[in-house]
Coordinates of N, CA and C in Angstrom, one line a residue:
X55 N -52.4 -126.4 -75.3 CA -52.6 -124.9 -75.3 C -51.5 -124.3 -75.1
X56 N -51.0 -123.4 -75.3 CA -50.1 -122.3 -75.3 C -50.1 -122.0 -74.2
X57 N -48.7 -122.0 -73.5 CA -48.7 -121.3 -72.2 C -48.5 -120.1 -71.9
X58 N -49.1 -119.5 -71.0 CA -48.7 -117.9 -71.2 C -47.4 -118.0 -70.7
X59 N -46.5 -116.4 -70.9 CA -45.8 -115.8 -70.9 C -45.9 -115.3 -69.2
X60 N -45.3 -115.9 -68.3 CA -45.2 -115.4 -66.8 C -43.6 -114.8 -66.3
X61 N -43.9 -113.9 -65.7 CA -43.3 -112.9 -65.0 C -42.4 -113.9 -63.9
X62 N -41.1 -113.9 -64.2 CA -40.2 -115.2 -63.2 C -39.9 -114.2 -61.9
X63 N -40.6 -114.2 -61.0 CA -40.2 -113.3 -59.7 C -39.0 -113.2 -59.1
X64 N -38.3 -114.4 -59.4 CA -37.0 -114.6 -58.8 C -35.9 -113.8 -59.2
X65 N -36.4 -113.5 -60.6 CA -35.4 -112.7 -61.2 C -35.1 -111.0 -60.5
X66 N -36.1 -110.8 -59.7 CA -36.2 -109.5 -58.6 C -35.3 -109.6 -57.5
X67 N -35.0 -110.5 -56.8 CA -34.2 -110.6 -55.9 C -32.6 -111.1 -56.6
X68 N -32.8 -111.4 -57.5 CA -30.9 -111.5 -58.1 C -30.9 -110.6 -58.5
X69 N -31.7 -109.6 -59.1 CA -31.1 -108.5 -59.6 C -31.4 -107.2 -58.8
X70 N -31.8 -107.6 -57.8 CA -31.6 -106.4 -56.9 C -30.5 -106.7 -56.0
X71 N -29.6 -107.8 -56.1 CA -28.5 -108.4 -55.4 C -27.3 -107.6 -56.3
X72 N -27.6 -107.9 -57.6 CA -26.6 -107.5 -58.5 C -26.5 -106.1 -58.8
X73 N -27.4 -105.3 -58.7 CA -27.5 -103.9 -58.9 C -26.8 -103.4 -57.4
X74 N -27.4 -103.9 -56.2 CA -26.4 -103.4 -55.1 C -24.7 -103.9 -55.1
X75 N -24.7 -105.0 -55.4 CA -23.0 -105.2 -55.6 C -22.3 -104.7 -56.5
X76 N -23.0 -104.1 -57.7 CA -22.0 -103.2 -58.8 C -22.1 -101.8 -58.4
X77 N -23.0 -101.6 -57.7 CA -22.8 -100.2 -57.1 C -22.0 -100.2 -55.7
X78 N -21.4 -101.3 -55.7 CA -20.8 -101.3 -54.2 C -21.7 -100.5 -52.8
X79 N -22.8 -101.4 -52.7 CA -23.9 -100.7 -51.7 C -24.2 -102.2 -50.9
X80 N -24.1 -102.0 -49.5 CA -24.3 -102.9 -48.8 C -25.5 -103.1 -48.8
X81 N -26.1 -103.8 -47.6 CA -27.7 -104.0 -48.1 C -28.3 -103.1 -47.0
X82 N -27.2 -102.6 -46.4 CA -28.0 -101.6 -45.0 C -28.0 -100.2 -45.9
X83 N -26.8 -99.7 -46.4 CA -27.0 -98.4 -47.7 C -28.3 -98.8 -48.4
X84 N -28.5 -99.8 -49.3 CA -29.7 -100.1 -50.3 C -30.7 -100.1 -49.7
X85 N -31.2 -100.4 -48.2 CA -32.4 -99.9 -47.7 C -32.4 -98.8 -47.0
X86 N -31.2 -98.1 -46.7 CA -31.7 -96.7 -46.3 C -32.0 -96.0 -47.9
X87 N -31.8 -96.0 -48.9 CA -32.1 -95.1 -50.1 C -33.4 -95.3 -50.0
X88 N -34.2 -96.3 -50.0 CA -35.7 -96.6 -50.4 C -36.8 -96.6 -48.7
X89 N -35.9 -96.3 -48.0 CA -36.6 -96.2 -46.6 C -37.2 -97.8 -46.2
X90 N -35.9 -98.8 -46.5 CA -36.6 -100.1 -46.0 C -35.6 -100.3 -44.7
X91 N -36.0 -101.3 -44.1 CA -35.4 -102.4 -43.0 C -34.2 -102.8 -43.6
X92 N -33.2 -103.4 -43.5 CA -32.0 -104.1 -44.0 C -32.6 -105.3 -44.2
X93 N -33.4 -106.0 -43.2 CA -33.7 -107.5 -43.5 C -34.7 -107.7 -44.6
X94 N -35.3 -106.6 -45.2 CA -36.4 -106.7 -46.0 C -35.9 -106.8 -47.6
X95 N -34.6 -106.2 -47.7 CA -33.2 -106.3 -48.5 C -33.1 -107.8 -48.7
X96 N -32.4 -108.3 -47.6 CA -32.2 -109.3 -47.8 C -33.2 -110.4 -47.8
X97 N -34.1 -110.3 -47.7 CA -35.6 -111.1 -48.1 C -35.8 -111.1 -49.7
X98 N -35.9 -109.9 -50.0 CA -36.1 -109.8 -51.4 C -34.6 -110.5 -52.4
X99 N -33.7 -110.5 -51.5 CA -32.5 -111.1 -52.2 C -32.5 -112.6 -52.4
X100 N -33.0 -113.1 -51.2 CA -33.4 -114.3 -50.8 C -34.5 -115.1 -51.6
X101 N -35.4 -114.4 -52.0 CA -36.6 -114.6 -52.7 C -37.8 -114.9 -51.7
X102 N -37.5 -114.4 -50.3 CA -38.5 -114.9 -49.2 C -39.5 -114.3 -49.4
X103 N -39.4 -112.8 -49.9 CA -40.5 -111.6 -50.1 C -40.0 -111.0 -51.4
X104 N -41.3 -110.2 -51.7 CA -41.5 -109.3 -53.1 C -41.6 -108.0 -52.8
X105 N -41.3 -107.2 -53.3 CA -41.3 -105.8 -53.2 C -42.5 -105.6 -53.9
X106 N -43.4 -104.6 -53.3 CA -44.6 -104.0 -54.2 C -44.5 -103.4 -55.4
X107 N -45.4 -103.4 -56.0 CA -45.0 -102.8 -56.9 C -44.3 -100.9 -57.4
X108 N -44.8 -100.1 -56.2 CA -44.4 -98.7 -56.0 C -43.0 -98.6 -56.0
X109 N -42.7 -100.0 -54.9 CA -41.1 -100.1 -54.4 C -40.1 -100.5 -55.8
X110 N -40.7 -101.0 -57.0 CA -40.2 -101.4 -57.7 C -40.0 -100.4 -59.1
X111 N -40.7 -99.9 -58.8 CA -41.2 -98.8 -59.9 C -39.8 -97.5 -58.9
X112 N -39.7 -97.2 -57.9 CA -39.0 -96.3 -57.3 C -37.5 -97.3 -57.8
X113 N -37.2 -98.1 -57.4 CA -35.9 -98.9 -57.5 C -35.4 -98.8 -59.0
X114 N -36.4 -99.1 -60.0 CA -36.2 -98.9 -61.5 C -35.7 -97.2 -61.9
X115 N -36.8 -96.4 -61.0 CA -36.4 -94.9 -61.3 C -35.0 -94.7 -61.0
X116 N -34.6 -95.2 -59.9 CA -33.5 -94.5 -59.1 C -32.5 -94.9 -59.7
X117 N -32.0 -96.3 -60.2 CA -31.1 -96.9 -61.1 C -31.1 -96.5 -62.6
X118 N -32.1 -95.8 -62.8 CA -32.3 -95.7 -65.0 C -32.6 -97.0 -65.2
X119 N -33.2 -98.2 -64.5 CA -33.9 -99.3 -65.3 C -35.3 -99.5 -65.5
X120 N -35.6 -100.0 -66.6 CA -36.5 -100.1 -66.8 C -37.3 -101.4 -66.1
X121 N -38.8 -101.3 -65.6 CA -39.5 -102.0 -64.5 C -39.1 -103.3 -65.5
X122 N -40.1 -103.5 -66.4 CA -39.5 -104.7 -67.2 C -38.5 -105.6 -67.0
X123 N -37.4 -104.6 -67.0 CA -36.1 -105.7 -67.5 C -35.8 -105.8 -66.0
X124 N -36.2 -105.6 -65.1 CA -36.2 -105.6 -63.7 C -36.9 -106.7 -63.4
X125 N -38.0 -107.0 -63.6 CA -38.9 -108.3 -63.8 C -38.8 -109.7 -64.6
X126 N -38.3 -109.3 -65.3 CA -38.7 -110.4 -66.7 C -37.1 -111.0 -67.0
X127 N -36.0 -110.7 -66.6 CA -34.9 -111.4 -66.9 C -33.7 -111.0 -66.2
X128 N -32.3 -111.3 -66.2 CA -31.4 -111.3 -65.4 C -30.7 -110.1 -66.5
X129 N -30.5 -109.0 -65.3 CA -29.8 -107.5 -66.0 C -28.1 -108.2 -66.3
X130 N -27.7 -107.4 -66.9 CA -26.3 -107.4 -67.2 C -25.8 -106.5 -66.4
X131 N -24.1 -106.6 -66.4 CA -23.8 -105.4 -65.9 C -23.6 -103.9 -66.5
X132 N -23.5 -104.4 -67.6 CA -23.5 -103.3 -68.7 C -24.9 -102.2 -68.8
X133 N -25.9 -103.2 -68.8 CA -27.6 -102.7 -68.5 C -27.4 -101.9 -67.2
X134 N -27.1 -102.1 -66.0 CA -26.6 -101.2 -64.8 C -26.2 -100.3 -65.0
X135 N -25.0 -99.9 -65.5 CA -24.2 -98.6 -65.8 C -24.8 -98.1 -67.3
X136 N -25.8 -98.3 -67.8 CA -25.9 -98.0 -69.0 C -26.3 -96.2 -68.8
X137 N -27.0 -95.8 -68.1 CA -27.1 -94.2 -68.0 C -25.9 -93.7 -67.6
X138 N -25.2 -94.0 -67.0 CA -23.6 -93.7 -67.1 C -22.6 -93.3 -68.5
X139 N -23.2 -94.1 -69.2 CA -22.5 -94.5 -70.8 C -23.4 -93.1 -71.4
X140 N -24.9 -93.3 -71.4 CA -25.6 -92.4 -72.1 C -25.0 -90.9 -71.7
X141 N -24.5 -90.7 -70.6 CA -24.4 -89.5 -70.1 C -22.8 -89.1 -70.9
X142 N -21.8 -90.0 -70.7 CA -20.7 -89.8 -71.4 C -20.4 -89.4 -72.7
X143 N -22.0 -90.1 -73.6 CA -21.9 -89.6 -74.7 C -22.5 -88.4 -74.8
X144 N -23.6 -87.8 -74.1 CA -24.2 -87.0 -73.6 C -23.0 -85.6 -73.4
X145 N -22.3 -85.6 -72.8 CA -21.4 -84.7 -72.8 C -19.9 -84.6 -73.9
X146 N -19.7 -85.9 -74.8 CA -19.1 -85.7 -75.6 C -19.7 -84.7 -77.2
X147 N -21.0 -84.9 -77.0 CA -21.8 -84.3 -78.0 C -21.8 -82.8 -78.0
X148 N -21.3 -82.6 -76.7 CA -21.5 -81.0 -75.8 C -20.2 -80.4 -76.5
X149 N -18.9 -80.8 -76.7 CA -18.0 -80.1 -77.0 C -18.3 -79.7 -78.5
X150 N -18.6 -79.0 -79.1 CA -19.1 -78.4 -80.4 C -17.5 -77.8 -80.9
X151 N -17.2 -78.9 -82.0 CA -15.9 -78.6 -82.3 C -16.0 -77.6 -83.7
X152 N -15.1 -76.7 -84.0 CA -15.2 -75.8 -84.8 C -16.4 -74.5 -84.5
X153 N -16.6 -74.3 -83.1 CA -17.7 -73.5 -82.7 C -16.9 -72.4 -81.7
X154 N -16.9 -71.3 -81.7 CA -16.9 -70.3 -80.9 C -17.5 -70.3 -79.7
X155 N -18.5 -71.3 -79.8 CA -19.1 -71.6 -78.4 C -19.0 -72.6 -77.8
X156 N -17.9 -72.3 -77.0 CA -17.1 -73.5 -76.5 C -18.0 -73.4 -75.1
X157 N -17.9 -75.0 -74.7 CA -19.2 -75.3 -73.7 C -18.4 -75.0 -72.4
X158 N -18.9 -74.9 -71.5 CA -18.8 -74.5 -69.9 C -18.4 -76.2 -69.4
X159 N -16.7 -76.6 -69.4 CA -16.7 -77.8 -69.0 C -16.5 -77.9 -67.1
X160 N -16.9 -76.6 -66.7 CA -16.3 -76.8 -65.2 C -17.4 -76.9 -64.3
X161 N -19.1 -77.3 -64.5 CA -20.0 -77.4 -64.2 C -20.0 -78.9 -63.1
X162 N -20.1 -78.5 -62.0 CA -20.3 -80.1 -61.1 C -21.7 -80.6 -61.7
X163 N -21.3 -81.5 -61.7 CA -22.5 -82.5 -61.6 C -22.8 -84.0 -60.4
X164 N -24.2 -83.5 -60.4 CA -24.6 -84.2 -59.3 C -25.4 -85.8 -59.8
X165 N -25.1 -87.0 -59.6 CA -25.7 -87.9 -60.2 C -27.0 -87.9 -60.0
X166 N -28.3 -89.0 -60.1 CA -29.2 -89.1 -59.5 C -29.3 -90.2 -58.1
X167 N -28.0 -91.0 -58.3 CA -28.0 -91.8 -56.8 C -27.3 -90.9 -56.0
X168 N -26.6 -89.6 -56.2 CA -25.8 -88.9 -55.5 C -27.0 -87.6 -54.8
X169 N -27.9 -87.8 -54.9 CA -28.8 -86.8 -54.7 C -28.8 -86.5 -52.7
X170 N -28.9 -87.8 -52.0 CA -28.8 -87.5 -50.7 C -27.9 -87.0 -50.2
X171 N -26.4 -87.4 -51.1 CA -25.0 -87.3 -50.5 C -25.0 -85.5 -50.4
X172 N -25.4 -85.4 -51.8 CA -25.7 -84.1 -51.9 C -26.1 -83.0 -50.8
X173 N -27.2 -83.5 -50.4 CA -28.0 -82.8 -49.3 C -26.8 -82.6 -48.0
X174 N -26.7 -84.0 -47.7 CA -25.8 -84.0 -46.3 C -24.6 -83.3 -46.8
X175 N -23.6 -83.2 -47.8 CA -22.4 -82.7 -47.6 C -22.3 -81.8 -48.5
X176 N -23.3 -80.8 -49.1 CA -23.3 -79.7 -50.0 C -22.7 -78.3 -49.2
X177 N -22.7 -78.3 -48.3 CA -21.6 -77.4 -47.7 C -19.8 -77.9 -47.8
X178 N -19.6 -78.7 -47.9 CA -18.3 -79.5 -48.1 C -18.0 -79.3 -49.2
X179 N -16.7 -78.1 -49.4 CA -16.1 -78.0 -50.5 C -15.5 -78.8 -51.1
X180 N -14.8 -79.9 -50.3 CA -13.7 -81.0 -51.0 C -14.9 -82.0 -51.4
X181 N -16.0 -82.3 -50.9 CA -17.0 -83.1 -51.8 C -17.6 -82.5 -53.0
X182 N -17.8 -81.0 -53.2 CA -18.4 -80.6 -54.2 C -17.0 -80.6 -55.4
X183 N -15.6 -80.6 -54.8 CA -14.5 -80.4 -55.6 C -14.5 -82.0 -56.2
X184 N -14.9 -83.1 -55.6 CA -14.8 -84.5 -55.9 C -15.8 -84.8 -56.9
X185 N -16.9 -84.1 -57.1 CA -17.9 -84.4 -58.1 C -17.3 -84.3 -59.4
X186 N -18.0 -85.4 -60.2 CA -17.3 -85.3 -61.6 C -18.0 -83.9 -62.2
X187 N -17.3 -83.5 -63.4 CA -17.7 -82.3 -64.3 C -18.5 -82.5 -65.5
X188 N -19.3 -81.7 -65.9 CA -20.0 -81.7 -67.0 C -20.0 -80.3 -68.0
X189 N -20.3 -80.3 -68.9 CA -20.6 -79.1 -69.7 C -21.5 -78.6 -70.3
X190 N -21.8 -77.5 -71.1 CA -22.7 -77.1 -72.1 C -22.9 -75.8 -72.7
X191 N -22.8 -76.0 -74.2 CA -22.4 -74.4 -74.6 C -22.7 -73.1 -73.9
X192 N -22.3 -72.2 -74.2 CA -22.3 -71.2 -73.8 C -23.7 -70.3 -73.5
X193 N -24.4 -70.4 -72.2 CA -25.5 -70.1 -71.6 C -25.8 -68.5 -71.3
X194 N -26.8 -67.8 -71.6 CA -27.0 -66.3 -70.9 C -26.5 -66.1 -69.3
X195 N -26.8 -67.5 -68.9 CA -26.9 -67.5 -67.2 C -25.6 -68.5 -67.0
X196 N -24.6 -68.6 -66.6 CA -23.9 -69.3 -65.9 C -24.4 -70.4 -65.2
X197 N -24.2 -71.9 -65.2 CA -25.1 -72.5 -64.1 C -23.9 -73.1 -63.0
X198 N -24.7 -73.1 -61.8 CA -23.7 -73.1 -61.0 C -23.4 -74.8 -60.8
X199 N -24.1 -75.2 -61.1 CA -24.3 -76.7 -60.9 C -25.1 -77.8 -61.9
X200 N -25.1 -78.7 -61.9 CA -26.2 -80.0 -62.7 C -26.6 -80.6 -61.9
X201 N -27.7 -81.3 -62.4 CA -28.4 -82.3 -61.6 C -29.1 -83.1 -62.4
X202 N -28.4 -84.6 -62.1 CA -29.2 -86.0 -63.1 C -30.6 -85.9 -62.6
X203 N -31.6 -85.9 -63.2 CA -33.1 -86.0 -62.9 C -33.2 -87.3 -62.3
X204 N -34.1 -87.5 -61.4 CA -34.0 -89.2 -60.8 C -35.6 -89.2 -60.7
X205 N -36.1 -89.9 -61.5 CA -37.6 -90.6 -61.4 C -38.3 -89.7 -62.4
X206 N -39.8 -90.3 -62.4 CA -40.6 -90.0 -63.9 C -41.6 -88.6 -63.8
X207 N -41.3 -88.1 -62.2 CA -42.5 -87.1 -61.9 C -43.1 -86.3 -62.5
X208 N -42.0 -85.7 -64.0 CA -42.2 -84.6 -64.1 C -42.2 -85.3 -65.7
X209 N -42.6 -86.3 -66.4 CA -42.6 -86.6 -67.3 C -44.4 -87.0 -67.3
X210 N -45.1 -86.3 -68.7 CA -46.7 -87.0 -69.0 C -46.3 -87.4 -70.6
X211 N -47.0 -88.8 -70.3 CA -47.0 -89.3 -71.9 C -45.5 -88.9 -72.8
X212 N -44.4 -89.3 -72.2 CA -43.1 -89.5 -72.6 C -42.4 -88.2 -73.1
X213 N -43.3 -87.3 -72.5 CA -43.0 -85.7 -72.7 C -42.5 -85.3 -71.1
X214 N -41.9 -83.9 -71.6 CA -41.1 -83.5 -70.5 C -39.8 -83.9 -69.9
X215 N -39.5 -83.5 -68.3 CA -38.3 -84.2 -67.9 C -38.6 -85.5 -67.5
X216 N -37.1 -86.2 -68.1 CA -37.1 -87.8 -68.2 C -36.0 -88.1 -67.0
X217 N -36.3 -89.6 -66.6 CA -35.1 -89.5 -65.8 C -34.0 -89.9 -66.3
X218 N -33.0 -89.2 -65.6 CA -31.4 -89.1 -66.6 C -31.2 -88.0 -67.5
X219 N -32.5 -87.0 -67.5 CA -31.9 -85.7 -68.3 C -31.2 -85.5 -67.2
X220 N -30.2 -84.4 -67.8 CA -29.2 -83.1 -67.0 C -30.0 -81.8 -67.2
X221 N -30.1 -81.4 -66.1 CA -30.9 -80.2 -65.4 C -29.6 -79.2 -64.8
X222 N -29.7 -78.1 -65.6 CA -28.2 -77.4 -65.4 C -28.9 -76.0 -64.2
X223 N -28.7 -76.0 -63.1 CA -29.0 -75.1 -62.3 C -28.5 -73.5 -61.8
X224 N -29.0 -72.7 -61.9 CA -28.4 -71.4 -61.4 C -29.0 -71.1 -59.8
X225 N -27.9 -71.0 -58.9 CA -28.6 -70.7 -57.6 C -29.3 -69.4 -57.5
X226 N -30.5 -69.1 -56.8 CA -31.0 -68.2 -56.5 C -31.6 -67.7 -55.0
X227 N -31.2 -66.4 -54.5 CA -32.0 -66.1 -53.3 C -33.1 -66.5 -53.0
X228 N -33.6 -66.7 -51.7 CA -34.9 -66.6 -51.3 C -35.8 -65.8 -51.7
X229 N -35.5 -64.5 -51.8 CA -36.3 -63.3 -51.9 C -36.3 -63.1 -53.4
X230 N -35.8 -63.9 -54.2 CA -36.1 -63.9 -55.6 C -37.4 -65.0 -56.2
X231 N -37.9 -65.8 -55.2 CA -38.6 -66.6 -55.4 C -39.9 -66.4 -56.0
X232 N -40.6 -65.3 -55.5 CA -41.9 -64.8 -56.2 C -41.8 -64.4 -57.4
X233 N -40.5 -64.6 -58.5 CA -40.4 -64.5 -59.4 C -40.6 -65.6 -60.6
X234 N -40.8 -66.8 -59.8 CA -40.4 -68.0 -60.4 C -41.9 -69.1 -60.3
X235 N -42.7 -68.2 -60.2 CA -44.1 -69.3 -60.2 C -44.3 -69.8 -61.4
X236 N -44.4 -71.1 -61.4 CA -44.7 -72.2 -62.5 C -43.3 -72.4 -63.0
X237 N -42.5 -71.7 -62.5 CA -41.0 -72.4 -63.5 C -40.3 -73.9 -62.3
X238 N -39.9 -74.3 -63.1 CA -39.2 -75.9 -62.4 C -37.7 -75.3 -61.5
X239 N -38.3 -75.8 -60.0 CA -36.9 -75.6 -59.2 C -36.2 -77.1 -58.8
X240 N -34.8 -76.4 -58.6 CA -34.2 -77.8 -57.9 C -34.3 -77.4 -56.0
X241 N -34.8 -77.7 -55.6 CA -34.8 -77.5 -53.9 C -34.0 -78.2 -53.5
X242 N -32.8 -78.1 -52.3 CA -32.4 -78.4 -51.5 C -32.6 -78.2 -49.9
X243 N -33.7 -79.3 -49.4 CA -33.9 -79.2 -47.9 C -33.3 -79.9 -47.2
X244 N -33.5 -79.9 -45.7 CA -33.1 -80.6 -44.9 C -33.5 -82.1 -45.0
X245 N -34.3 -82.6 -45.6 CA -34.6 -83.8 -45.8 C -34.6 -84.5 -47.5
X246 N -34.2 -83.8 -48.3 CA -34.2 -84.4 -49.7 C -33.7 -83.2 -50.9
X247 N -33.6 -83.7 -52.1 CA -32.9 -82.8 -53.0 C -35.0 -83.1 -53.9
X248 N -35.1 -82.0 -54.3 CA -36.6 -82.3 -55.2 C -36.6 -81.5 -56.4
X249 N -37.0 -81.8 -57.6 CA -37.1 -81.6 -58.3 C -38.5 -80.9 -59.3
X250 N -38.8 -80.2 -59.4 CA -40.6 -79.8 -59.4 C -40.5 -78.6 -59.5
X251 N -42.1 -78.3 -59.8 CA -42.4 -77.0 -60.6 C -43.4 -76.4 -59.1
X252 N -42.8 -75.2 -58.7 CA -43.2 -74.5 -58.2 C -44.4 -73.5 -58.6
X253 N -45.8 -74.1 -57.7 CA -46.8 -73.7 -58.4 C -47.8 -72.7 -57.1
X254 N -47.3 -72.7 -56.0 CA -47.8 -71.6 -55.0 C -47.3 -71.6 -54.0
X255 N -46.9 -70.2 -53.4 CA -46.1 -69.4 -52.6 C -46.8 -68.4 -51.6
X256 N -46.6 -69.1 -50.2 CA -47.2 -68.5 -49.0 C -46.1 -67.9 -48.1
X257 N -46.5 -67.4 -47.4 CA -45.9 -66.1 -46.5 C -44.3 -67.1 -46.1
X258 N -44.5 -68.3 -45.6 CA -43.3 -69.3 -45.1 C -43.4 -70.8 -45.5
X259 N -44.3 -70.9 -46.6 CA -44.2 -72.1 -47.3 C -44.1 -71.9 -48.7
X260 N -43.4 -73.3 -49.5 CA -43.3 -73.3 -50.7 C -44.2 -74.5 -51.2
X261 N -44.8 -74.6 -52.2 CA -45.6 -75.6 -52.5 C -45.1 -76.1 -54.3
X262 N -44.9 -76.8 -54.3 CA -43.9 -77.7 -55.5 C -44.7 -78.8 -55.9
X263 N -45.2 -78.7 -57.4 CA -46.1 -79.8 -58.0 C -45.3 -80.7 -59.2
X264 N -45.9 -81.6 -59.1 CA -45.1 -82.6 -60.0 C -46.1 -82.1 -61.8
X265 N -45.3 -82.6 -63.0 CA -45.9 -82.5 -63.6 C -46.9 -83.4 -63.8
X266 N -46.7 -84.9 -63.7 CA -47.6 -86.0 -63.6 C -48.3 -85.9 -61.9
X267 N -50.2 -85.8 -63.0 CA -50.6 -85.6 -61.6 C -50.9 -86.6 -60.9
X268 N -50.3 -87.8 -60.8 CA -50.5 -89.1 -60.0 C -50.0 -88.6 -58.6
X269 N -48.7 -87.8 -58.8 CA -48.0 -87.5 -57.4 C -48.8 -86.1 -56.7
X270 N -48.6 -86.3 -55.4 CA -49.3 -85.5 -54.6 C -48.3 -84.0 -54.5
X271 N -48.8 -83.2 -54.3 CA -47.9 -81.4 -54.1 C -46.9 -81.8 -53.0
X272 N -46.0 -81.5 -52.5 CA -45.2 -81.5 -51.7 C -45.4 -79.7 -51.4
X273 N -45.2 -79.5 -49.6 CA -45.1 -78.1 -49.3 C -44.3 -78.2 -48.4
X274 N -43.1 -77.1 -48.7 CA -41.9 -77.3 -47.8 C -41.7 -75.9 -47.1
X275 N -41.7 -75.4 -45.4 CA -41.5 -74.4 -45.0 C -40.3 -73.8 -45.4
X276 N -40.1 -72.5 -45.4 CA -39.1 -71.8 -45.6 C -37.5 -72.1 -44.9
X277 N -38.1 -72.2 -43.7 CA -36.6 -72.2 -42.7 C -35.7 -73.6 -43.2
X278 N -36.8 -74.9 -43.8 CA -36.4 -76.1 -44.2 C -35.4 -76.1 -45.4
X279 N -35.4 -74.9 -46.2 CA -35.1 -74.8 -47.5 C -33.4 -74.6 -47.4
X280 N -32.3 -75.3 -47.8 CA -30.9 -74.7 -48.0 C -30.4 -74.0 -49.1
X281 N -30.7 -74.9 -50.1 CA -30.4 -73.9 -51.0 C -31.6 -74.0 -52.6
X282 N -31.6 -73.2 -53.5 CA -33.0 -72.9 -54.3 C -32.0 -72.4 -55.8
X283 N -32.3 -73.6 -56.9 CA -31.7 -73.7 -58.3 C -33.0 -73.4 -59.3
X284 N -32.8 -72.2 -59.8 CA -33.5 -72.2 -61.2 C -33.0 -73.0 -62.2
X285 N -33.8 -73.7 -62.9 CA -33.3 -74.0 -63.9 C -33.0 -73.9 -65.2
X286 N -31.9 -73.4 -65.8 CA -31.5 -72.6 -66.7 C -31.5 -73.7 -68.3
X287 N -31.1 -74.9 -68.2 CA -30.9 -75.6 -69.2 C -31.2 -77.0 -69.2
X288 N -31.8 -77.8 -69.8 CA -31.8 -79.1 -70.0 C -31.2 -79.8 -70.9
X289 N -30.2 -81.2 -70.7 CA -29.9 -81.8 -71.7 C -30.6 -83.0 -71.5
X290 N -30.8 -83.6 -72.8 CA -31.4 -85.3 -72.5 C -30.6 -86.2 -73.4
X291 N -30.6 -86.9 -73.6 CA -29.9 -88.1 -73.9 C -31.0 -89.2 -74.7
X292 N -32.4 -88.8 -74.4 CA -33.5 -89.6 -74.7 C -34.1 -89.5 -75.9
X293 N -34.6 -90.8 -76.6 CA -35.0 -90.8 -77.9 C -35.8 -91.3 -77.9
X294 N -37.4 -90.8 -78.2 CA -38.5 -91.2 -77.5 C -38.8 -92.6 -78.2
X295 N -39.8 -93.3 -77.0 CA -39.6 -94.7 -77.7 C -41.1 -95.5 -78.1
X296 N -41.2 -96.2 -79.1 CA -42.7 -96.0 -79.8 C -43.6 -97.1 -78.8
X297 N -43.1 -97.8 -77.7 CA -44.2 -97.9 -77.0 C -44.4 -97.1 -75.7
X298 N -45.4 -97.4 -75.0 CA -46.0 -96.5 -73.9 C -45.7 -96.7 -72.8
X299 N -44.8 -96.2 -72.1 CA -44.6 -97.0 -70.5 C -45.7 -97.3 -69.6
X300 N -46.4 -96.2 -69.7 CA -47.4 -96.3 -68.8 C -48.2 -97.3 -69.0
X301 N -48.6 -97.8 -70.1 CA -49.3 -99.0 -70.6 C -48.7 -100.4 -69.9
X302 N -47.0 -100.4 -70.5 CA -46.5 -101.4 -70.2 C -46.6 -101.8 -68.6
X303 N -46.6 -100.8 -67.8 CA -46.3 -101.0 -66.4 C -47.6 -101.3 -66.0
X304 N -48.9 -100.8 -66.5 CA -50.1 -101.4 -65.8 C -50.2 -102.7 -66.2
X305 N -49.5 -103.5 -67.3 CA -49.6 -104.8 -68.0 C -49.3 -105.4 -66.6
X306 N -47.5 -104.8 -66.1 CA -46.6 -105.8 -65.3 C -47.6 -105.6 -64.0
X307 N -48.4 -104.5 -63.4 CA -48.7 -104.6 -62.2 C -49.9 -105.5 -62.3
X308 N -50.6 -105.5 -63.4 CA -51.9 -106.4 -63.5 C -51.4 -108.1 -63.2
X309 N -50.2 -108.2 -64.0 CA -49.8 -109.5 -63.9 C -49.3 -109.9 -62.5
X310 N -48.1 -109.0 -61.6 CA -48.1 -109.3 -60.4 C -49.3 -109.5 -59.8
X311 N -50.6 -109.0 -59.6 CA -51.5 -109.0 -59.2 C -51.9 -110.4 -59.0
X312 N -52.2 -110.7 -60.5 CA -52.5 -112.3 -60.9 C -51.8 -113.1 -60.0
X313 N -50.3 -112.9 -60.2 CA -49.6 -114.2 -59.1 C -49.8 -114.0 -58.1
X314 N -49.5 -113.1 -57.6 CA -49.9 -113.3 -55.9 C -51.2 -113.7 -55.4
X315 N -52.3 -113.6 -56.5 CA -53.6 -114.4 -55.7 C -53.2 -116.0 -55.4

């Protein structure tokens, strides 16, 4: 009888260690990103413990790597940095030769892995000046900054804003927020940077929703918000894939449950 293909969970620890080292993160740095104890990261890397599927999905989304690749084989350094390569190609594509609509190449870009750094240092001019630059053909509204999408909460059935998409934001005042109900916003709060749709506005609170209904709404008090950006353009390097990601993740989760019995 043919043997069933099994997920080699030892790959998880090896891949976490390789990603961490490639990104020049200590175990403590890696743990902080995902709100883990440093010892947990060490246990994952040494194969003494396994991350839950929710944590695997978070790691995969954060670093732009598919969950099945994280689980089923050893990652290469090229795969770990593939998102950077895609965005370099995207930036080149925006330089429209022979067009008088020359791209604005002075827009600072915050990568998915740098969202928390931006929350901490958004008032530091030297930090902002040190960000890489990207561009987009002339827009009716000149964007102030661009952010790389982190996660899939704004994606439904492979449509919508995907992990790795570049969102160009125009800063707005809090007094203008009532004009943007049902629009996608980028909020910089005292705890995080969030990209979601404004669905409700109360006197002192903003309620933001993910387009994927699996995610709960988030509520933010007015005084916890540092900056608000309205999304004025989105650039995506993605080409729709023939397989359904949700089905693949479900199969992986079922396999993990079976292996842990």
